[in-house]
mmCIF file of C-alpha atoms in Angstrom:
data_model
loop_
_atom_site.group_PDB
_atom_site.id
_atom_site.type_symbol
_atom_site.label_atom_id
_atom_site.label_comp_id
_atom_site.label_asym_id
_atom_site.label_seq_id
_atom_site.Cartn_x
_atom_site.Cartn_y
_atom_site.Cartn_z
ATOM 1 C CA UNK A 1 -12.498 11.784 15.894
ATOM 2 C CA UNK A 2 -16.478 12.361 15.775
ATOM 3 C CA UNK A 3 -18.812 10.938 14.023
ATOM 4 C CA UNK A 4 -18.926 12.619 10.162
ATOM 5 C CA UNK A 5 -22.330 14.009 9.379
ATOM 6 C CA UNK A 6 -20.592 16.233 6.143
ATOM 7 C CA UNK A 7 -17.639 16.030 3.935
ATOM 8 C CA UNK A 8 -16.569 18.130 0.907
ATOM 9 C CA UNK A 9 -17.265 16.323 -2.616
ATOM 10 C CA UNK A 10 -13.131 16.062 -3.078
ATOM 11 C CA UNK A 11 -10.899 16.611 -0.258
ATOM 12 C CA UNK A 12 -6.811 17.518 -0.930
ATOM 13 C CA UNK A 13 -3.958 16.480 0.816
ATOM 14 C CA UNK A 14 -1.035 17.941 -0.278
ATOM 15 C CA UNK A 15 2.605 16.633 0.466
ATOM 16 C CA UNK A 16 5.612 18.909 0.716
ATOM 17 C CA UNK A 17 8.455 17.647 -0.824
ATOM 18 C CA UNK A 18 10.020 21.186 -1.781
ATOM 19 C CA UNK A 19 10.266 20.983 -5.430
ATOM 20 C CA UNK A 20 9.160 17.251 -6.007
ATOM 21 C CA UNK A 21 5.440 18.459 -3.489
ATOM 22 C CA UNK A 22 2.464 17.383 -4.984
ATOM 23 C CA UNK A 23 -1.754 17.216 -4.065
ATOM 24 C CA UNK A 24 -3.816 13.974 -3.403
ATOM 25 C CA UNK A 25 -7.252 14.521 -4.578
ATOM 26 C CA UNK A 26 -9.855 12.568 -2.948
ATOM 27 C CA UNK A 27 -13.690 12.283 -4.041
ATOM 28 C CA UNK A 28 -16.249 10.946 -6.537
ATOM 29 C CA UNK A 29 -15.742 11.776 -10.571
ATOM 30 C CA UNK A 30 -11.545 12.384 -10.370
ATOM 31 C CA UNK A 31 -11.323 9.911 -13.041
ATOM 32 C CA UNK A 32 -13.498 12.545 -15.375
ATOM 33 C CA UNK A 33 -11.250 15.646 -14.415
ATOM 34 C CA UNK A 34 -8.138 13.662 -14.675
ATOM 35 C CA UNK A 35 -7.171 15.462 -18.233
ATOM 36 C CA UNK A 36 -7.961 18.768 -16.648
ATOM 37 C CA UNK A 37 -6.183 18.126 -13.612
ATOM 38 C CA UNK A 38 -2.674 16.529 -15.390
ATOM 39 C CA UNK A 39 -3.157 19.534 -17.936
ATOM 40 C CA UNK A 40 -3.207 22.411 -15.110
ATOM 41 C CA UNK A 41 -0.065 21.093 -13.723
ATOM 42 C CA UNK A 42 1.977 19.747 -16.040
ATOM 43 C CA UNK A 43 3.905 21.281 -19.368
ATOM 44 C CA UNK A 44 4.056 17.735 -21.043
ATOM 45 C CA UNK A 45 1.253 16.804 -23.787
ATOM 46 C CA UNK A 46 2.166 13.270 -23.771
ATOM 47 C CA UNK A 47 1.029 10.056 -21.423
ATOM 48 C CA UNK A 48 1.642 6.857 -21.638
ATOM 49 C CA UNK A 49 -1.099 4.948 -19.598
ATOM 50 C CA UNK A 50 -0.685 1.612 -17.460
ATOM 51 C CA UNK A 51 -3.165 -0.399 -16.421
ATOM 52 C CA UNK A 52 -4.339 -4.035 -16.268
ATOM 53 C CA UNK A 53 -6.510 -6.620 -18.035
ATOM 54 C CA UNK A 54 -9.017 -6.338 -15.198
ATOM 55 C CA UNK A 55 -9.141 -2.438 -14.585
ATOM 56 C CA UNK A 56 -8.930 -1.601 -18.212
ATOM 57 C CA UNK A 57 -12.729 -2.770 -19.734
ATOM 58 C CA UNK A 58 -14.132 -0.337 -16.548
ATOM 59 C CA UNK A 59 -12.074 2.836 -17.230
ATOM 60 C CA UNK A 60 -9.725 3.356 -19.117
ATOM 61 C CA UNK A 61 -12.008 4.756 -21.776
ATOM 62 C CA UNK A 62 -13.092 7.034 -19.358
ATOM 63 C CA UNK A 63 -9.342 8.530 -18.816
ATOM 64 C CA UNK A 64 -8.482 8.280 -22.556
ATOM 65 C CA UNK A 65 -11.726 10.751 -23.131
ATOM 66 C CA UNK A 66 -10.449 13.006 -20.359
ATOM 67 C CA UNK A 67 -7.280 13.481 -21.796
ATOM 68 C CA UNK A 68 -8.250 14.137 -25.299
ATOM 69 C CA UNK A 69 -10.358 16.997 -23.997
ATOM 70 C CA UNK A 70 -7.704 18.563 -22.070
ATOM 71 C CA UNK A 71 -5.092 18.310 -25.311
ATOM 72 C CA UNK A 72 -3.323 15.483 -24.044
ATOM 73 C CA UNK A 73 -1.832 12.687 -26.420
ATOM 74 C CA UNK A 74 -2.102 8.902 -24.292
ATOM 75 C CA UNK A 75 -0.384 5.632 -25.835
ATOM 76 C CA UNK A 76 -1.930 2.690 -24.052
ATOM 77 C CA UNK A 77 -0.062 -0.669 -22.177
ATOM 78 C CA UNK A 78 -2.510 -3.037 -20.488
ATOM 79 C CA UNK A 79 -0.443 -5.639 -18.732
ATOM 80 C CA UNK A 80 -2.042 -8.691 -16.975
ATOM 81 C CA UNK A 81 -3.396 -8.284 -13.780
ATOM 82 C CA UNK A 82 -2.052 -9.814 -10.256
ATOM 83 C CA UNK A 83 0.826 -10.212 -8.028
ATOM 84 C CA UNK A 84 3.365 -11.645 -10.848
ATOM 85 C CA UNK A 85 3.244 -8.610 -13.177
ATOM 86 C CA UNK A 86 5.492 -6.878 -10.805
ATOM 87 C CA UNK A 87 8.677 -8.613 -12.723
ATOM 88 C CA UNK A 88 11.593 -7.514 -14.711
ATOM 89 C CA UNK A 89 9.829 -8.683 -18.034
ATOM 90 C CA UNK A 90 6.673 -6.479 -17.554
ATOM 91 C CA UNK A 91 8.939 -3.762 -16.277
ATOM 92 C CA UNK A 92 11.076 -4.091 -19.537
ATOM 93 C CA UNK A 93 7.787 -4.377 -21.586
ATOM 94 C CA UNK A 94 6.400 -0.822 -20.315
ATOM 95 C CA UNK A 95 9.539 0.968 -20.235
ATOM 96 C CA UNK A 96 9.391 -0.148 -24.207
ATOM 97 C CA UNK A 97 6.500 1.113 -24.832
ATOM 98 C CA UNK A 98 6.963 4.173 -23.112
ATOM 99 C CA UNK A 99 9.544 4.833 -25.151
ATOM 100 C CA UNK A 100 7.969 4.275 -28.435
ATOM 101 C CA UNK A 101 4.678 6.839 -27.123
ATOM 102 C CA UNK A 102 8.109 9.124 -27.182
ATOM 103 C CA UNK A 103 7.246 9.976 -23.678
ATOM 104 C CA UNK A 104 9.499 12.363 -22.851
ATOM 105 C CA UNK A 105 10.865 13.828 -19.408
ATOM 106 C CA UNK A 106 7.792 16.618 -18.996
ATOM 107 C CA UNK A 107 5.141 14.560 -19.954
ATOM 108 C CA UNK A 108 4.014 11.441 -17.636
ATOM 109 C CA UNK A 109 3.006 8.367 -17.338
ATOM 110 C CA UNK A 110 -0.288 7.523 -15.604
ATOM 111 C CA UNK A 111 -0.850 4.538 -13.524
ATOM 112 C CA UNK A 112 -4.451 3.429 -13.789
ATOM 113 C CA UNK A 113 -5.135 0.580 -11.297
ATOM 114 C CA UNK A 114 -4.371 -0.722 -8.027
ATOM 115 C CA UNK A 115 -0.629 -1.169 -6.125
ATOM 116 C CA UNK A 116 0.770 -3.699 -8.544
ATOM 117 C CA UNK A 117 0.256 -1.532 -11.329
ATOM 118 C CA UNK A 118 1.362 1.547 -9.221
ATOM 119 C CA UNK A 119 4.783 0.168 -7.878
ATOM 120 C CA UNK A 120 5.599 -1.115 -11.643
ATOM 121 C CA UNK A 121 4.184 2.350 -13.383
ATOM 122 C CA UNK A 122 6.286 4.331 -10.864
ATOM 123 C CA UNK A 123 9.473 2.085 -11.377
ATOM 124 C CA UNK A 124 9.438 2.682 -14.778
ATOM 125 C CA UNK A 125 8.489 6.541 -14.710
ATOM 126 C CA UNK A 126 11.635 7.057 -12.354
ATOM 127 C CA UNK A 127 14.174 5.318 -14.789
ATOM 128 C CA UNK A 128 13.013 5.828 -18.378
ATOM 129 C CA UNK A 129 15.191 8.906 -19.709
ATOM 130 C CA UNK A 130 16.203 8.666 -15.933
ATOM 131 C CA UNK A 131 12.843 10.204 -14.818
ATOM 132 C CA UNK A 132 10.103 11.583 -16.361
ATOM 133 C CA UNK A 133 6.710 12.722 -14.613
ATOM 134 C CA UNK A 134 4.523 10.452 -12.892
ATOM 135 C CA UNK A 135 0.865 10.257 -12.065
ATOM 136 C CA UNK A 136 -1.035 7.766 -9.722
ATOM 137 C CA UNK A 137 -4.886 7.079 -10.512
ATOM 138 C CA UNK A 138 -5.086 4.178 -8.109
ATOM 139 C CA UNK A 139 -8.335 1.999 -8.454
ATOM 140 C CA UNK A 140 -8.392 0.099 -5.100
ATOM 141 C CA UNK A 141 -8.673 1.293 -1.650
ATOM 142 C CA UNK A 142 -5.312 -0.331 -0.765
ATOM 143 C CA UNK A 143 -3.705 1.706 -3.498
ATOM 144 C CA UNK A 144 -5.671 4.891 -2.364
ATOM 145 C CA UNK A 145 -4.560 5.399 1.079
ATOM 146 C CA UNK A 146 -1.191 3.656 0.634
ATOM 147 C CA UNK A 147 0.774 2.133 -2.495
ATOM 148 C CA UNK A 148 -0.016 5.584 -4.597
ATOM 149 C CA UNK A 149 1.500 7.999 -1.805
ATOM 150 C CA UNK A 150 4.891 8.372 -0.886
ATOM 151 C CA UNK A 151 7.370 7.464 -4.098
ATOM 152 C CA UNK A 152 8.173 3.763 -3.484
ATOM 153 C CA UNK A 153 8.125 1.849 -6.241
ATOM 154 C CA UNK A 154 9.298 -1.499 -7.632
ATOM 155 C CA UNK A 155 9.053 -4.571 -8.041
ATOM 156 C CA UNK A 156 9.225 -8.281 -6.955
ATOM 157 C CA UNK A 157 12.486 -10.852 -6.855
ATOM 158 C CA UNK A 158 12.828 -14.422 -6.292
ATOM 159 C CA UNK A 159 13.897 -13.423 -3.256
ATOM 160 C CA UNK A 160 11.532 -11.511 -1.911
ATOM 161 C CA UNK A 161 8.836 -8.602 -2.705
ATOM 162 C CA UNK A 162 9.679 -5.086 -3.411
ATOM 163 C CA UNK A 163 12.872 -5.683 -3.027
ATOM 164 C CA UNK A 164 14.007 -3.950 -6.979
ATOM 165 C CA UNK A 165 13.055 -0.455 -6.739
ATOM 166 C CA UNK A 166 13.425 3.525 -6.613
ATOM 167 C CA UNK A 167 12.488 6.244 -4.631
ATOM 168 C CA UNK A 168 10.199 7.924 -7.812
ATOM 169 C CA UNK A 169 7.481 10.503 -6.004
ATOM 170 C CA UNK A 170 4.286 11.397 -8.212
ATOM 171 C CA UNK A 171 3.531 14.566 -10.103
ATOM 172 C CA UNK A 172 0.112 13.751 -8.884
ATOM 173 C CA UNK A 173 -2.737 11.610 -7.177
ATOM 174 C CA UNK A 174 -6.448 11.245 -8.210
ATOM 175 C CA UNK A 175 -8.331 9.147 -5.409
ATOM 176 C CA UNK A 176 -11.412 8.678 -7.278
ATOM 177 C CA UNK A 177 -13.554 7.186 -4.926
ATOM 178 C CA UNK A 178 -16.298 6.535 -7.635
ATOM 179 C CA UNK A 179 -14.137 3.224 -8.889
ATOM 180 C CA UNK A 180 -14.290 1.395 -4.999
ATOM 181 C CA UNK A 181 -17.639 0.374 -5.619
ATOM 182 C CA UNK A 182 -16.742 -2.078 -8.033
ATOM 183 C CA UNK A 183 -14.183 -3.604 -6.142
ATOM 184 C CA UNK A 184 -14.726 -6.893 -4.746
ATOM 185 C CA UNK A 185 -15.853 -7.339 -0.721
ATOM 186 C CA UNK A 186 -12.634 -8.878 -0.261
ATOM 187 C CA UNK A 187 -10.481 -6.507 -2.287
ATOM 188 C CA UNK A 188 -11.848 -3.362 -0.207
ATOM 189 C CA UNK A 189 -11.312 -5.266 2.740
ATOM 190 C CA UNK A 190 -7.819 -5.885 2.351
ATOM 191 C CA UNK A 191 -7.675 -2.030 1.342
ATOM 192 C CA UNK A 192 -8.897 -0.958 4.957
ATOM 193 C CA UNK A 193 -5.580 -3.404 6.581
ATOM 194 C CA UNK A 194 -4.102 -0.717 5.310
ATOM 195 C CA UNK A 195 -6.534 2.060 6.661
ATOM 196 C CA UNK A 196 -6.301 0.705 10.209
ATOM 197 C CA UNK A 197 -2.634 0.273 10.345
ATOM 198 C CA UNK A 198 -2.561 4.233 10.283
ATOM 199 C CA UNK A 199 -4.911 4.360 13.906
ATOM 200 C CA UNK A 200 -2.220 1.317 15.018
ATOM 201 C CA UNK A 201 0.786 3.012 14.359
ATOM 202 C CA UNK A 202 0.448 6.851 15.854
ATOM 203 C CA UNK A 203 -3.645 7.712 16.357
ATOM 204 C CA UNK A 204 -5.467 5.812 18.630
ATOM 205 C CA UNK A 205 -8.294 8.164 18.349
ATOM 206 C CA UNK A 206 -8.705 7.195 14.421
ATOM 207 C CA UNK A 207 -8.444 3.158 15.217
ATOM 208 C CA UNK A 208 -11.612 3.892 18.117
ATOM 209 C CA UNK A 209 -12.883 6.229 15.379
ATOM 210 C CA UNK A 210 -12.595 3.391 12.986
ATOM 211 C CA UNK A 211 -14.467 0.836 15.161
ATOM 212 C CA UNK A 212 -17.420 2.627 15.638
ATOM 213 C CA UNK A 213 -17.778 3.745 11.958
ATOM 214 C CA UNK A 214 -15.852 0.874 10.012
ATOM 215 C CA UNK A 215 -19.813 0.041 8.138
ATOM 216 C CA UNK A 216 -20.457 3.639 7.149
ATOM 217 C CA UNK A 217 -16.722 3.362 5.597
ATOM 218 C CA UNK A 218 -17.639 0.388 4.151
ATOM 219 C CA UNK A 219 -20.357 1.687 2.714
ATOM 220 C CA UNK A 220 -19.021 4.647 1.264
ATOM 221 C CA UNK A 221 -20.360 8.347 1.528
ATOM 222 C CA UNK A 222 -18.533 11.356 3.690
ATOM 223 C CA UNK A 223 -17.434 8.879 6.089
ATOM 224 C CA UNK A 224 -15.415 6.912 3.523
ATOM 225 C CA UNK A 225 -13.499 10.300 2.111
ATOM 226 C CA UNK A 226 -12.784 11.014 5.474
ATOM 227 C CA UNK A 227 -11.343 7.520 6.150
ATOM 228 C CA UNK A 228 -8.927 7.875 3.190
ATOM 229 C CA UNK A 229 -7.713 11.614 3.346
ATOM 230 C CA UNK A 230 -7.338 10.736 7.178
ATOM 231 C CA UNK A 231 -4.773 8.057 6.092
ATOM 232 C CA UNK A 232 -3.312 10.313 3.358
ATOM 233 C CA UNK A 233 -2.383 12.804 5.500
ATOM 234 C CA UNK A 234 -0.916 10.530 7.914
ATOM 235 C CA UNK A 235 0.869 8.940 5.419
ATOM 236 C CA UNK A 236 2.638 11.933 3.819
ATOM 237 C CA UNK A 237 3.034 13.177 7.406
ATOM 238 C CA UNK A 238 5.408 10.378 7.603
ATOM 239 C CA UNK A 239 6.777 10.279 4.299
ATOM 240 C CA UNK A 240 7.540 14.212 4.685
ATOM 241 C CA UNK A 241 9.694 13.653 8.023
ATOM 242 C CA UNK A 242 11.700 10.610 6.079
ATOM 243 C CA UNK A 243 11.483 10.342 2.198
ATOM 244 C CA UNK A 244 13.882 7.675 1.953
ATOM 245 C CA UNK A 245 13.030 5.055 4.765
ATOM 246 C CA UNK A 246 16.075 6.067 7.350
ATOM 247 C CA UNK A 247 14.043 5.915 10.263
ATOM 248 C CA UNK A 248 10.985 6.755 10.764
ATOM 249 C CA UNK A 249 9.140 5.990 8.116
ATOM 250 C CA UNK A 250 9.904 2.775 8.896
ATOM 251 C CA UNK A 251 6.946 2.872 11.334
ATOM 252 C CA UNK A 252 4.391 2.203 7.713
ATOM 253 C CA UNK A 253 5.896 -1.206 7.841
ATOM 254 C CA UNK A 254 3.431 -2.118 10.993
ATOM 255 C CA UNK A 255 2.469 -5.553 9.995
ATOM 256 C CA UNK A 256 4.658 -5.270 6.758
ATOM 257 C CA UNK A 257 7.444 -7.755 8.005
ATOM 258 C CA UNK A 258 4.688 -11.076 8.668
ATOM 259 C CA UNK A 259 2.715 -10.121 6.644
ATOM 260 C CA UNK A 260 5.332 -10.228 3.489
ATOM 261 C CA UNK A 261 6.839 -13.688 4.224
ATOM 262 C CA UNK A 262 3.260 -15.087 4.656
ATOM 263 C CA UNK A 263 2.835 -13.593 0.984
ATOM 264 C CA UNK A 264 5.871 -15.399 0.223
ATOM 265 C CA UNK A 265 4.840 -18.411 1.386
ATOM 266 C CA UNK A 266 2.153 -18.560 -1.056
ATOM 267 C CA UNK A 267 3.770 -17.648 -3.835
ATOM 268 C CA UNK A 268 1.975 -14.820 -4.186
ATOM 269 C CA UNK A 269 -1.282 -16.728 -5.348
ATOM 270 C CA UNK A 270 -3.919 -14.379 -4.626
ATOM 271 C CA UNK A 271 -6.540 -17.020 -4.203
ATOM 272 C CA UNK A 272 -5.012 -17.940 -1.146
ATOM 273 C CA UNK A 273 -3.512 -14.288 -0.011
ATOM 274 C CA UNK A 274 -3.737 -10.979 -1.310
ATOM 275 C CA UNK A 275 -1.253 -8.420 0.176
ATOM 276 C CA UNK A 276 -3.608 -6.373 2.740
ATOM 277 C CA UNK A 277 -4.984 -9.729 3.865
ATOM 278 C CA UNK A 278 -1.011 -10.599 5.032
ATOM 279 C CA UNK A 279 -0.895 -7.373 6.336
ATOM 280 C CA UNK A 280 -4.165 -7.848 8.956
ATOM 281 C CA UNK A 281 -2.282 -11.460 10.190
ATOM 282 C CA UNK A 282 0.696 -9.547 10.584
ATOM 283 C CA UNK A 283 -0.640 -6.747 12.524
ATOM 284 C CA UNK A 284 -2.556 -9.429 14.394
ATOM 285 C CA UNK A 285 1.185 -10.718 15.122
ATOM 286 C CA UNK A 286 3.215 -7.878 15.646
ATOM 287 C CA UNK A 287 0.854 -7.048 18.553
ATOM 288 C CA UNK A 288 1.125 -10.697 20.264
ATOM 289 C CA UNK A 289 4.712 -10.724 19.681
ATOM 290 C CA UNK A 290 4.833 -7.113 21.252
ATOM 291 C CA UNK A 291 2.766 -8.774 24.279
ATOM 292 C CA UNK A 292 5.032 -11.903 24.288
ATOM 293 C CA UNK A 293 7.664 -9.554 25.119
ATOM 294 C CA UNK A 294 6.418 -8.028 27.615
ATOM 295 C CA UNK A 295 5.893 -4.489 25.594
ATOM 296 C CA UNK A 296 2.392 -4.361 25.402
ATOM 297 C CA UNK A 297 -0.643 -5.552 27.232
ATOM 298 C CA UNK A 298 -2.350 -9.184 25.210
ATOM 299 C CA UNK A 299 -5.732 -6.813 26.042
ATOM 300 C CA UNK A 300 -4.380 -4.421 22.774
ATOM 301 C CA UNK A 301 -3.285 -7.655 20.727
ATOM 302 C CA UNK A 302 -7.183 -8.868 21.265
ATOM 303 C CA UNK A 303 -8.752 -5.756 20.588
ATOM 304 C CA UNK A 304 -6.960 -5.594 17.321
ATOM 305 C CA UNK A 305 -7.722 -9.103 16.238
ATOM 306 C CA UNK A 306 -11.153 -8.587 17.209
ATOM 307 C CA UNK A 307 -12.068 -5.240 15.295
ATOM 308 C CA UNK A 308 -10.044 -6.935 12.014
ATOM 309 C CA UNK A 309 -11.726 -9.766 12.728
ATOM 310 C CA UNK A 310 -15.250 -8.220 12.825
ATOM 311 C CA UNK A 311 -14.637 -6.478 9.216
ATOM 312 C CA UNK A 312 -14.085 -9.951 7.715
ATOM 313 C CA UNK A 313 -10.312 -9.916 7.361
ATOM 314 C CA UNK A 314 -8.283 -12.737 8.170
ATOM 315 C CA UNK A 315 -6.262 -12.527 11.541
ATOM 316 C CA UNK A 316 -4.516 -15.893 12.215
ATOM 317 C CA UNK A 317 -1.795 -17.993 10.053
ATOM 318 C CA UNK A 318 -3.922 -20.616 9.884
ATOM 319 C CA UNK A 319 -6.914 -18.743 8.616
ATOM 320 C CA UNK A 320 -4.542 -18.653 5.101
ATOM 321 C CA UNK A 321 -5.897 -21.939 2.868
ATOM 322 C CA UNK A 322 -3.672 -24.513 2.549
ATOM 323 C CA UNK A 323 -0.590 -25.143 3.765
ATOM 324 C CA UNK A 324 2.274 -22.756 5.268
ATOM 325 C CA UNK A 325 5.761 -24.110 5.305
ATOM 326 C CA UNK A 326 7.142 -24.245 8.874
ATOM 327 C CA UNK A 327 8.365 -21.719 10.686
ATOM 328 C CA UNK A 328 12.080 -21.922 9.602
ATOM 329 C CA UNK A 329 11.091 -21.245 6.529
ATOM 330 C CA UNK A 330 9.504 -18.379 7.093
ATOM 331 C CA UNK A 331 12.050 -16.820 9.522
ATOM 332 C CA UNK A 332 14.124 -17.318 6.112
ATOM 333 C CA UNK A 333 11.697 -14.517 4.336
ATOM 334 C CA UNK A 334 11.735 -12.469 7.273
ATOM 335 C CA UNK A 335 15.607 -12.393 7.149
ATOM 336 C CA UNK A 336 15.668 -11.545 3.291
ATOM 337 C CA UNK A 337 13.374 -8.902 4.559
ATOM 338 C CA UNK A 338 14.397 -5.513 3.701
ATOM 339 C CA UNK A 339 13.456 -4.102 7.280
ATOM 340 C CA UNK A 340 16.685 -6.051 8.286
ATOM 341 C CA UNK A 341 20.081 -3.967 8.381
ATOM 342 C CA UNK A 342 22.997 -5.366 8.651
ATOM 343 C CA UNK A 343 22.039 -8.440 9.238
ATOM 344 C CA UNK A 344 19.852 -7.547 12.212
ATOM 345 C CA UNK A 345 16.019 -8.065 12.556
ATOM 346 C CA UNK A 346 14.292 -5.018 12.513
ATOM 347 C CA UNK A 347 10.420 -4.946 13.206
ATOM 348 C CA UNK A 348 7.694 -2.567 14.135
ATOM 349 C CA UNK A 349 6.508 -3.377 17.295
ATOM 350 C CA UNK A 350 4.216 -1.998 20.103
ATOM 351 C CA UNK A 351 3.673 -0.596 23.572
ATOM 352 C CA UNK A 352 -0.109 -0.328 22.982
ATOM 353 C CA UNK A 353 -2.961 0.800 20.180
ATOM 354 C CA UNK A 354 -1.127 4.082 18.397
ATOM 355 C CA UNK A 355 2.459 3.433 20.141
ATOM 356 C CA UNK A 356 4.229 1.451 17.555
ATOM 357 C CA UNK A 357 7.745 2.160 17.454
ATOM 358 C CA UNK A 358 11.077 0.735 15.465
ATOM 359 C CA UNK A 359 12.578 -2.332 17.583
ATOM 360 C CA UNK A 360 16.278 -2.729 16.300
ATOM 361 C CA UNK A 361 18.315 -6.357 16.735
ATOM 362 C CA UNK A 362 14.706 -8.148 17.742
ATOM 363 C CA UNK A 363 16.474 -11.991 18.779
ATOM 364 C CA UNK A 364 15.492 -14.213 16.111
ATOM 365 C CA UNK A 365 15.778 -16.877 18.349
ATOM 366 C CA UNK A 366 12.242 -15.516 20.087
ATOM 367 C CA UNK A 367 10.809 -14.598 16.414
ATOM 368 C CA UNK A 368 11.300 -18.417 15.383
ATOM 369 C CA UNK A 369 9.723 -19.704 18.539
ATOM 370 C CA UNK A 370 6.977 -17.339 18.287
ATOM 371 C CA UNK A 371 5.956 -18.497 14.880
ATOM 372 C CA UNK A 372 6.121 -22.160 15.722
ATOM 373 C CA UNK A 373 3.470 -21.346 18.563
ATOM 374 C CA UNK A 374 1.272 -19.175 16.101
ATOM 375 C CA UNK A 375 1.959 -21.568 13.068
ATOM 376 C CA UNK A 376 -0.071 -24.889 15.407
ATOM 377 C CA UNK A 377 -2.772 -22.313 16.071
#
């Protein structure tokens, strides 16, 4: 990839699913067009919106006022915001009040915030009447250029994350790039984990791309749209090949497997880890373990610790406040994991930058010795 010296205003990715395909607008002032958008597609006259505490007093107005103009009728749930809300209360909660906005199986409900409120929103879209429509406004970079795309949705158990959930695709997504300049340095950091696992997993050429022009992303501008439809596409690449996780869409759990017992670990208290920050250490570690055995070069394991390091993202265990349990205890995550099959570890690993592949019956005898090592770092 070159360097981007023009973009167009919104860029569109479409996905095609046959008769559940659907478009990913991405650009400034989505939020604003959002009734137009839902209206031109869709037969229903009815949303239910879903949002949180924290997105809510920045734009939900906006959205309401969208849909009015377009003719569209919107019942409101704001739930609180974090981690936590992805539970089978909130889930209950929403489906409720879906049902009394009579939302029925043509019109939608809209998701209006980042991946928590996404995976919950989508969850209860795909079993309310058993399925009605379903659109993604995601308000965080993470969200943007992953959670939003592809139809998984859920929620959390005590025994693990994402592990309560169905296979719901979206009518719709609106990427309005407008809403990541309010988010936090650290949220939109933890977003572009996400952005750099896609140059990590199949396109080298966008990771290089990515360290030369990770500021101008940053930043925002042509170079940022670029960064996110770049993702999008090779996201629903992936998700068109294998909708339902049988294989190869495995390969978007790069980092996924770490990353989600670290979260674990902390009890999902975002002052200590938020989801893409798990995701950069467990990147960071699926490359060394790839290295340990003997798959990939330590040079590639470096490099990506470096470049993740140089954005401001965590990249070692012990850069997570506080204290982790040991590693037993986190080899008990990784095994409640649902990358494992049958009772076998399954993990992403690597044979260099852009060659990750799916590693089947991975001896957990080498993973538990590995994170002792990586745990006294």
């Amino acid at each position: 990839m070159n360097a981007i010296s023009s973009a167009p205003a919104v860029q569109t990715v479409h996905v095609p699913l046959g008769e559940r395909a659907y478009d990913i607008l991405i650009g400034p002032g989505l939020i604003a067009r959002a009734g137009a958008e839902i209206a031109s597609r869709l037969k229903g006259r009815k949303a239910a919106i879903v949002t949180d505490e924290n997105v809510a007093p920045l734009y939900l107005k906006a959205l309401v006022a969208s849909l009015d103009a377009a003719g569209i009728v919107s019942a409101t749930v704001v739930l609180p915001a974090g981690e936590k809300t992805k539970s089978f209360e909130h889930l209950i909660d929403v489906c409720d009040k879906v049902l009394e906005a009579r939302v029925e199986r043509n019109d939608c409900v809209i998701a209006l915030g980042g991946g928590v409120i996404g995976d919950l929103s989508g969850f209860a879209a795909g079993i309310v009447r058993r399925g009605v429509r379903f659109v993604q406004v995601p308000t965080s970079l993470l969200a943007q250029v992953d959670s939003s795309v592809g139809g998984k949705t859920g929620i959390n158990s005590r025994h693990g994350k994402n592990l309560i959930g169905v296979f719901h695709q979206p009518d719709l997504v609106l990427a309005d790039t407008d809403v990541l300049n309010t988010l936090s340095e650290r949220e939109f950091r933890a977003g572009y984990a996400e952005v750099a696992k896609y140059g990590l997993i199949d396109k080298p050429d966008f990771f290089a791309w990515l360290e030369t022009n990770w500021k101008a992303v940053f930043s925002g501008g042509p170079a940022r749209i670029e960064a996110i439809a770049t993702s999008c596409r090779a996201k629903s690449d992936v998700v068109v090949a294998d909708e339902r996780e049988n294989g190869q869409r495995a390969l978007l759990n790069l980092g996924h497997t770490f990353g989600h017992a670290l979260e674990a670990a902390t009890a999902y208290d975002s002052r200590r880890l938020v989801h893409g920050e798990g995701v950069s250490i467990g990147m960071v570690l699926a490359h060394e373990f790839s290295a340990r055995m003997n798959l990939a070069s330590p040079d590639d394991a470096r490099r990506v610790e470096r470049h993740l390091k140089e954005v401001g993202l965590p990249t070692l265990m012990s850069d997570i406040p506080g204290e982790l349990p040991p590693a037993e205890t986190l080899m008990e995550a990784i095994a409640q994991d649902k990358k494992v099959k049958s009772g076998r570890l399954t993990f992403i690993l690597t044979r260099g930058i852009g060659q990750s592949f799916v590693a089947d019956d991975v001896p957990a005898s080498e993973v538990v010795s590995f994170l002792r090592e990586k745990h006294a770092r």
